[in-house]
Short mmCIF file of C-alpha atoms in Angstrom, two decimals:
data_model
loop_
_atom_site.label_atom_id
_atom_site.label_comp_id
_atom_site.label_asym_id
_atom_site.label_seq_id
_atom_site.Cartn_x
_atom_site.Cartn_y
_atom_site.Cartn_z
CA MET L 1 7.45 96.02 -38.93
CA GLU L 2 10.97 94.57 -38.70
CA SER L 3 12.38 91.92 -36.40
CA ALA L 4 15.01 93.28 -34.03
CA ILE L 5 17.25 90.30 -34.81
CA PRO L 6 18.86 90.81 -38.23
CA SER L 7 18.31 88.08 -40.79
CA HIS L 8 21.94 86.91 -40.79
CA LEU L 9 21.71 86.17 -37.04
CA LYS L 10 18.41 84.31 -37.29
CA CYS L 11 18.44 80.57 -36.61
CA PRO L 12 15.86 77.87 -35.88
CA ARG L 13 14.45 78.88 -32.51
CA THR L 14 14.38 76.28 -29.74
CA LEU L 15 13.24 78.68 -27.02
CA PRO L 16 9.93 80.58 -27.22
CA THR L 17 9.53 84.33 -27.50
CA ARG L 18 7.12 86.37 -25.40
CA THR L 19 5.86 88.43 -28.32
CA PRO L 20 2.05 88.59 -28.00
CA ASP L 21 -0.02 87.29 -30.92
CA ASN L 22 -0.95 89.95 -33.48
CA PHE L 23 1.09 92.48 -31.52
CA SER L 24 1.84 96.02 -32.70
CA PRO L 25 3.82 98.29 -30.36
CA PRO L 26 1.85 101.42 -29.39
CA ILE L 27 5.03 103.54 -29.41
CA PRO L 28 7.61 102.99 -32.17
CA ALA L 29 11.23 102.15 -31.50
CA THR L 30 14.19 101.08 -33.61
CA VAL L 31 17.36 99.06 -33.13
CA ALA L 32 20.93 99.61 -34.31
CA ARG L 33 21.93 97.78 -37.48
CA PHE L 34 25.56 96.70 -37.76
CA PRO L 35 27.52 95.56 -40.81
CA ILE L 36 26.94 91.91 -41.69
CA GLU L 37 30.67 91.28 -41.48
CA ALA L 38 30.85 92.62 -37.89
CA GLN L 39 31.73 89.83 -35.47
CA GLN L 40 32.36 91.46 -32.10
CA VAL L 41 32.51 94.85 -30.37
CA VAL L 42 34.25 96.20 -27.28
CA MET L 43 32.52 98.18 -24.52
CA ALA L 44 34.94 99.62 -21.95
CA TYR L 45 34.29 101.66 -18.83
CA ILE L 46 37.59 103.29 -17.86
CA GLY L 47 37.54 105.41 -14.74
CA PHE L 48 39.04 106.82 -11.60
CA GLN L 49 37.64 107.72 -8.19
CA TYR L 50 38.63 109.88 -5.26
CA ALA L 51 37.27 111.11 -1.96
CA PRO L 52 36.22 114.76 -1.57
CA GLY L 53 39.22 116.83 -0.56
CA THR L 54 41.69 114.97 -2.77
CA ARG L 55 44.32 117.31 -4.18
CA GLU L 56 43.09 118.93 -7.38
CA THR L 57 46.46 118.48 -9.05
CA LEU L 58 46.20 114.70 -8.65
CA VAL L 59 42.65 114.69 -10.05
CA LEU L 60 43.79 116.73 -13.04
CA GLN L 61 46.72 114.38 -13.57
CA ALA L 62 44.37 111.39 -13.74
CA GLU L 63 41.98 113.23 -16.04
CA GLN L 64 44.70 114.30 -18.44
CA TRP L 65 46.21 110.82 -18.53
CA LEU L 66 42.87 109.31 -19.56
CA ILE L 67 42.12 112.02 -22.12
CA SER L 68 45.49 111.35 -23.72
CA ALA L 69 44.97 107.57 -23.55
CA VAL L 70 41.58 107.45 -25.28
CA HIS L 71 42.87 109.69 -28.07
CA SER L 72 46.07 107.71 -28.58
CA LEU L 73 47.04 105.16 -31.22
CA HIS L 74 44.46 102.33 -31.54
CA GLY L 75 42.02 104.38 -29.46
CA PRO L 76 38.24 103.81 -29.53
CA ASN L 77 35.92 104.54 -32.43
CA HIS L 78 33.71 106.44 -30.02
CA GLN L 79 34.13 107.67 -26.45
CA GLU L 80 32.08 109.66 -23.94
CA ARG L 81 32.78 111.15 -20.53
CA SER L 82 30.61 110.84 -17.44
CA ARG L 83 30.67 111.62 -13.75
CA TYR L 84 28.81 110.57 -10.62
CA GLU L 85 29.05 110.34 -6.83
CA ASP L 86 28.89 106.78 -5.56
CA GLU L 87 27.48 105.20 -2.40
CA ALA L 88 30.74 105.77 -0.50
CA GLY L 89 30.69 109.49 -1.32
CA PHE L 90 33.56 109.15 -3.82
CA ILE L 91 33.56 111.14 -7.04
CA ASN L 92 33.92 108.91 -10.12
CA HIS L 93 35.00 110.05 -13.59
CA ILE L 94 34.35 107.41 -16.23
CA TRP L 95 35.13 107.31 -19.93
CA ILE L 96 32.85 104.98 -21.90
CA ALA L 97 34.71 103.72 -24.96
CA TYR L 98 33.62 101.54 -27.88
CA TRP L 99 35.72 99.70 -30.46
CA ASP L 100 34.37 97.88 -33.52
CA LYS L 101 37.50 95.72 -33.80
CA PRO L 102 38.70 93.76 -30.74
CA ALA L 103 42.22 93.59 -32.20
CA GLU L 104 42.43 97.39 -32.10
CA PHE L 105 41.33 97.37 -28.47
CA GLU L 106 43.90 94.71 -27.61
CA SER L 107 46.63 96.85 -29.17
CA TRP L 108 45.40 99.89 -27.25
CA PHE L 109 45.22 97.90 -24.02
CA LYS L 110 48.83 96.79 -24.34
CA LEU L 111 49.94 100.37 -24.96
CA LYS L 112 47.70 102.20 -22.47
CA GLY L 113 44.92 100.27 -20.80
CA ASP L 114 46.98 97.72 -18.91
CA ALA L 115 49.02 100.43 -17.21
CA TRP L 116 45.92 102.22 -15.93
CA THR L 117 45.44 99.79 -13.04
CA LYS L 118 49.17 99.36 -12.32
CA ASP L 119 49.73 102.57 -10.28
CA VAL L 120 50.23 104.64 -13.41
CA LEU L 121 49.81 107.84 -11.37
CA GLY L 122 52.52 106.95 -8.84
CA GLU L 123 50.89 108.44 -5.75
CA SER L 124 48.07 105.90 -5.63
CA SER L 125 50.36 103.28 -4.11
CA THR L 126 50.11 104.98 -0.73
CA GLY L 127 46.54 103.75 -0.34
CA ASN L 128 45.63 106.95 1.51
CA ALA L 129 42.14 108.51 1.45
CA GLY L 130 43.56 111.42 -0.51
CA SER L 131 44.77 109.27 -3.41
CA ILE L 132 43.24 108.10 -6.67
CA GLY L 133 41.68 104.71 -7.40
CA THR L 134 41.65 103.49 -11.00
CA PHE L 135 39.62 100.81 -12.76
CA ILE L 136 38.76 99.33 -16.13
CA GLU L 137 35.69 97.20 -16.87
CA VAL L 138 35.50 95.63 -20.34
CA LEU L 139 32.97 93.54 -22.22
CA THR L 140 33.69 92.08 -25.66
CA PRO L 141 30.35 90.62 -26.80
CA THR L 142 29.84 88.88 -30.09
CA MET L 143 26.99 90.36 -32.16
CA ASP L 144 24.47 87.80 -30.90
CA ARG L 145 25.09 88.80 -27.28
CA PHE L 146 23.74 92.37 -27.11
CA GLU L 147 20.89 94.55 -28.30
CA SER L 148 20.29 98.31 -28.45
CA LEU L 149 16.97 100.15 -28.67
CA PHE L 150 16.19 103.78 -29.51
CA SER L 151 13.10 105.96 -29.25
CA SER L 152 14.45 108.44 -31.82
CA ASP L 153 16.85 108.64 -34.75
CA GLN L 154 19.69 109.76 -32.47
CA LEU L 155 22.33 107.05 -32.02
CA GLU L 156 23.89 106.62 -28.59
CA GLY L 157 26.41 104.30 -26.96
CA VAL L 158 27.27 101.21 -28.97
CA GLY L 159 24.94 102.55 -31.65
CA TYR L 160 27.76 104.82 -32.82
CA LEU L 161 29.44 101.70 -34.25
CA ALA L 162 26.37 100.83 -36.32
CA GLU L 163 25.63 101.51 -39.98
CA GLY L 164 22.28 103.01 -39.04
CA LEU L 165 18.89 102.17 -37.57
CA SER L 166 16.23 99.64 -38.46
CA GLY L 167 12.66 100.51 -39.23
CA PRO L 168 10.07 100.20 -36.43
CA THR L 169 10.75 96.95 -34.63
CA LEU L 170 8.27 94.35 -33.46
CA GLU L 171 10.00 93.15 -30.27
CA HIS L 172 9.31 96.22 -28.17
CA PHE L 173 6.96 97.45 -25.44
CA TYR L 174 6.12 94.16 -23.77
CA TRP L 175 7.75 92.33 -20.88
CA GLY L 176 10.40 89.99 -22.20
CA ALA L 177 11.15 92.05 -25.30
CA VAL L 178 14.78 92.64 -24.30
CA ARG L 179 15.50 88.91 -24.33
CA ASP L 180 13.65 88.52 -27.62
CA ARG L 181 15.96 91.12 -29.22
CA ILE L 182 19.15 89.23 -28.24
CA ALA L 183 19.98 86.75 -30.99
CA ALA L 184 21.63 84.22 -28.65
CA SER L 185 18.34 83.84 -26.78
CA GLN L 186 16.89 81.95 -29.73
CA THR L 187 18.64 78.82 -28.46
CA ASN L 188 20.37 79.77 -25.19
CA PRO L 189 18.56 80.45 -21.89
CA LEU L 190 21.49 82.69 -20.82
CA ALA L 191 21.45 81.26 -17.30
CA PRO L 192 23.97 82.68 -14.80
CA GLY L 193 27.11 80.86 -13.76
CA ALA L 194 28.80 80.55 -10.37
CA GLN L 195 29.58 83.64 -8.31
CA SER L 196 32.53 85.80 -9.34
CA LYS L 197 35.81 85.60 -7.43
CA ILE L 198 38.46 88.20 -6.69
CA ILE L 199 42.22 87.75 -7.02
CA ARG L 200 44.03 90.36 -4.92
CA ASN L 201 47.65 91.50 -4.99
CA GLY L 202 48.11 94.40 -2.61
CA LEU L 203 45.99 97.30 -3.85
CA HIS L 204 45.32 95.55 -7.16
CA ALA L 205 42.21 93.40 -7.63
CA GLN L 206 41.01 91.41 -10.62
CA VAL L 207 37.51 89.96 -10.74
CA MET L 208 37.25 86.47 -12.20
CA PRO L 209 33.83 86.67 -13.82
CA GLN L 210 30.78 84.45 -13.98
CA GLU L 211 29.08 83.12 -17.08
CA ASN L 212 26.27 85.18 -18.61
CA LEU L 213 26.80 88.36 -16.63
CA CYS L 214 24.34 91.04 -17.75
CA LEU L 215 24.98 94.77 -18.23
CA ILE L 216 22.35 97.39 -19.01
CA ARG L 217 23.05 100.98 -19.97
CA SER L 218 19.79 102.94 -20.14
CA GLY L 219 19.84 106.63 -20.99
CA GLN L 220 17.84 109.81 -21.20
CA ASP L 221 18.51 112.91 -23.33
CA TRP L 222 16.40 116.04 -22.86
CA THR L 223 18.78 118.54 -24.46
CA MET L 224 16.19 119.50 -27.11
CA ALA L 225 13.25 119.91 -24.71
CA ASP L 226 11.65 123.33 -24.31
CA ALA L 227 11.19 124.94 -20.90
CA ASP L 228 7.77 123.36 -20.22
CA GLU L 229 8.89 119.85 -21.18
CA ARG L 230 12.13 120.23 -19.24
CA ARG L 231 10.18 121.23 -16.14
CA LEU L 232 7.80 118.31 -16.59
CA TYR L 233 10.71 115.87 -16.90
CA ASN L 234 12.60 117.29 -13.92
CA GLU L 235 9.53 117.35 -11.67
CA ASP L 236 7.53 114.27 -12.69
CA VAL L 237 9.99 111.75 -14.13
CA GLU L 238 13.56 112.30 -12.97
CA PRO L 239 12.89 112.06 -9.19
CA ILE L 240 11.18 108.69 -9.68
CA LEU L 241 13.98 107.49 -11.95
CA LYS L 242 16.59 108.62 -9.43
CA ALA L 243 14.79 106.82 -6.58
CA GLY L 244 14.94 103.59 -8.59
CA MET L 245 18.62 104.11 -9.33
CA VAL L 246 19.37 104.71 -5.64
CA PHE L 247 17.49 101.53 -4.72
CA LEU L 248 19.58 99.48 -7.15
CA ARG L 249 22.76 101.14 -5.92
CA ASP L 250 22.09 100.58 -2.22
CA GLU L 251 19.82 97.52 -2.11
CA GLY L 252 20.11 95.94 -5.54
CA GLN L 253 22.20 92.99 -4.44
CA SER L 254 19.12 91.52 -2.77
CA ILE L 255 17.50 91.13 -6.21
CA GLY L 256 20.56 90.22 -8.29
CA CYS L 257 21.95 93.67 -9.18
CA HIS L 258 25.65 93.61 -8.33
CA ALA L 259 26.20 97.36 -8.76
CA ASN L 260 24.46 100.40 -10.22
CA ARG L 261 25.73 103.79 -11.30
CA TYR L 262 23.46 106.70 -12.22
CA MET L 263 25.77 108.86 -14.30
CA THR L 264 25.65 112.27 -15.93
CA LEU L 265 27.42 112.84 -19.22
CA VAL L 266 29.84 115.75 -19.46
CA ASP L 267 31.23 117.67 -22.43
CA ASN L 268 34.86 117.99 -23.47
CA ASN L 269 35.31 120.75 -20.90
CA GLY L 270 33.98 118.60 -18.08
CA GLU L 271 30.68 120.50 -17.86
CA THR L 272 27.52 118.47 -17.27
CA ILE L 273 24.98 118.18 -20.09
CA GLU L 274 21.32 117.16 -20.01
CA LYS L 275 22.00 113.50 -20.60
CA THR L 276 22.00 110.83 -17.89
CA PHE L 277 22.12 107.06 -17.88
CA GLY L 278 21.90 104.20 -15.46
CA MET L 279 24.53 101.50 -15.80
CA SER L 280 24.09 98.32 -13.81
CA TRP L 281 25.73 94.92 -13.58
CA TRP L 282 23.29 92.03 -13.04
CA ARG L 283 23.80 88.42 -12.04
CA SER L 284 21.56 87.44 -14.95
CA LEU L 285 19.22 88.75 -17.58
CA ALA L 286 16.42 86.96 -15.72
CA ASP L 287 17.11 89.04 -12.59
CA LEU L 288 16.99 92.24 -14.64
CA GLU L 289 13.75 91.11 -16.28
CA LEU L 290 12.12 90.35 -12.94
CA TRP L 291 13.02 93.79 -11.56
CA ALA L 292 11.76 95.53 -14.70
CA GLU L 293 8.49 93.63 -14.81
CA SER L 294 7.43 93.53 -11.18
CA HIS L 295 9.53 95.54 -8.73
CA PRO L 296 7.79 98.67 -7.40
CA THR L 297 10.76 100.90 -8.22
CA HIS L 298 10.75 100.03 -11.91
CA VAL L 299 6.97 99.88 -12.17
CA ALA L 300 7.00 103.48 -10.91
CA ILE L 301 9.68 104.50 -13.43
CA PHE L 302 7.80 102.89 -16.30
CA GLY L 303 4.52 104.46 -15.22
CA ALA L 304 6.00 107.96 -14.92
CA ALA L 305 7.67 107.72 -18.33
CA LEU L 306 4.51 106.41 -19.99
CA THR L 307 2.36 109.18 -18.48
CA TYR L 308 4.93 111.75 -19.63
CA LEU L 309 5.00 110.42 -23.20
CA GLN L 310 1.21 110.10 -23.41
CA ARG L 311 0.77 113.66 -22.17
CA LEU L 312 3.18 115.16 -24.70
CA GLY L 313 2.50 112.79 -27.59
CA PRO L 314 4.57 113.24 -30.77
CA SER L 315 5.79 116.66 -29.59
CA ALA L 316 7.93 115.08 -26.84
CA LYS L 317 11.62 115.87 -27.31
CA LEU L 318 12.90 113.46 -24.64
CA LYS L 319 15.05 110.77 -26.26
CA LEU L 320 15.43 107.35 -24.66
CA TYR L 321 17.75 104.46 -25.45
CA HIS L 322 19.31 101.43 -23.87
CA GLU L 323 21.75 98.64 -24.57
CA VAL L 324 21.63 95.26 -22.86
CA THR L 325 24.54 92.82 -23.04
CA VAL L 326 24.86 89.24 -21.77
CA VAL L 327 28.40 87.90 -22.02
CA THR L 328 30.37 84.73 -21.50
CA ALA L 329 33.12 84.68 -18.88
CA ALA L 330 35.73 84.89 -21.66
CA GLN L 331 34.14 88.16 -22.85
CA GLN L 332 34.74 90.02 -19.57
CA HIS L 333 37.68 91.79 -17.94
CA PHE L 334 37.60 93.70 -14.63
CA GLU L 335 40.58 95.30 -12.89
CA TYR L 336 40.70 97.74 -9.96
CA PHE L 337 43.57 99.53 -8.24
CA ASN L 338 43.28 101.30 -4.88
CA CYS L 339 39.46 101.35 -5.19
CA HIS L 340 37.03 101.11 -2.29
CA PRO L 341 35.43 97.65 -1.90
CA LYS L 342 31.99 98.64 -3.25
CA THR L 343 33.35 99.77 -6.60
CA GLY L 344 31.71 98.16 -9.63
CA MET L 345 32.08 94.41 -9.87
CA LEU L 346 34.09 94.21 -6.65
CA ARG L 347 30.65 94.07 -5.01
CA ALA L 348 29.82 90.88 -6.89
CA ALA L 349 32.38 88.89 -4.94
CA LEU L 350 31.94 90.37 -1.45
#
C-alpha cells in the first residue's frame, strides 16, 4: 500500500492526518505519479456562452477560433471539450486544457489566450442577448497543491500529464482523505482568504482572487458499460448525482460553493459521449469537505455509488476519478467578457 504523497514531497508533518489506525481501503484506488522534476502544472478552462437563439454562424465562429487556438503554437499537452446548460439557460462550450510547463502556457496566452476575453469575435461588444460571452479560468498549482485519484487504470484530466499511476493508495475511502493526499496539507491548514473582488471595465471583468481557493473536478465514464450496467447507472446513480450538482449550482453559495458546472464531454465532432464531470469552485477545502461528509445531497450520491459498486463488484465498468486543487492567489487568473453575472467565479464576488 503506497502513500498518495510521493516521497520527494514528503516533509515532517505538523498537522495530523485523518487516516484511521490499521486502515485498509475496501475498494482500491490509485493516484497520478508525476516526474520528480515537475514543479508546476496549468489547468485552464477556456469557454464561451450564448443564449438560445443566438445566430449559428456566430457560435461556429467562436468554436472554430477556440479549436484553432488550442492547437496552435505553445498549445496544451492535453485538451478536452465539454458542454452544458447553466442556471441562466445559456449554453456553455468549454475547452479544458492542461500544460506541464507554465512557460509554454504563458507563451500561448500572449499569442492567443489574452485576446479571447478582449472582444476577439467583434460582435460581442454590442452586449446584446444574441451575442457571445467569452471567459478563461486558469489555475497554476505547484505539485504540492493538487491531488488526483482514479478507480481504474484510465488516466483523465491532469493525469494525462503524469508518468503513470501509483499502486493502491492508503489515503482513500475515508472522510478527510482528499486533504491527506495534498502534500501542502502536511504543514499548511489551507485556510481561505478574504472574499474575491471584481475589477470591471465595460463588458470586461477580472476577478481578483482569494487565497486557498479550491477547485474539484470529479468525473464519471461509463463508455465501456454493457446495457444492463448502463441502465443501472442511468436509473439509480445519475439522477441522484444530477440532483446534487443542481443543488450546488443553485444553492451552493450558502455552504461555500461559489459555482458548479455539471458538464458532458464531447468528441472532436461536438457529439456528446458517455463521460460527465462536475466542476466546482469552493471558498475552501474545508467547505468542500463538510459538504462531502455531511450534506444530504452528497451523502445520497456516495450511498448510490457505493450500492452500485457493491452490487456489480469487480465486473463494474464504470470508471471514476477526481482532481482537487487548492491554490494561492498568485496561482489564479479569471477573466470574463460579455458574460452573465452568474458565470463561474463572477458569483464569488456578487
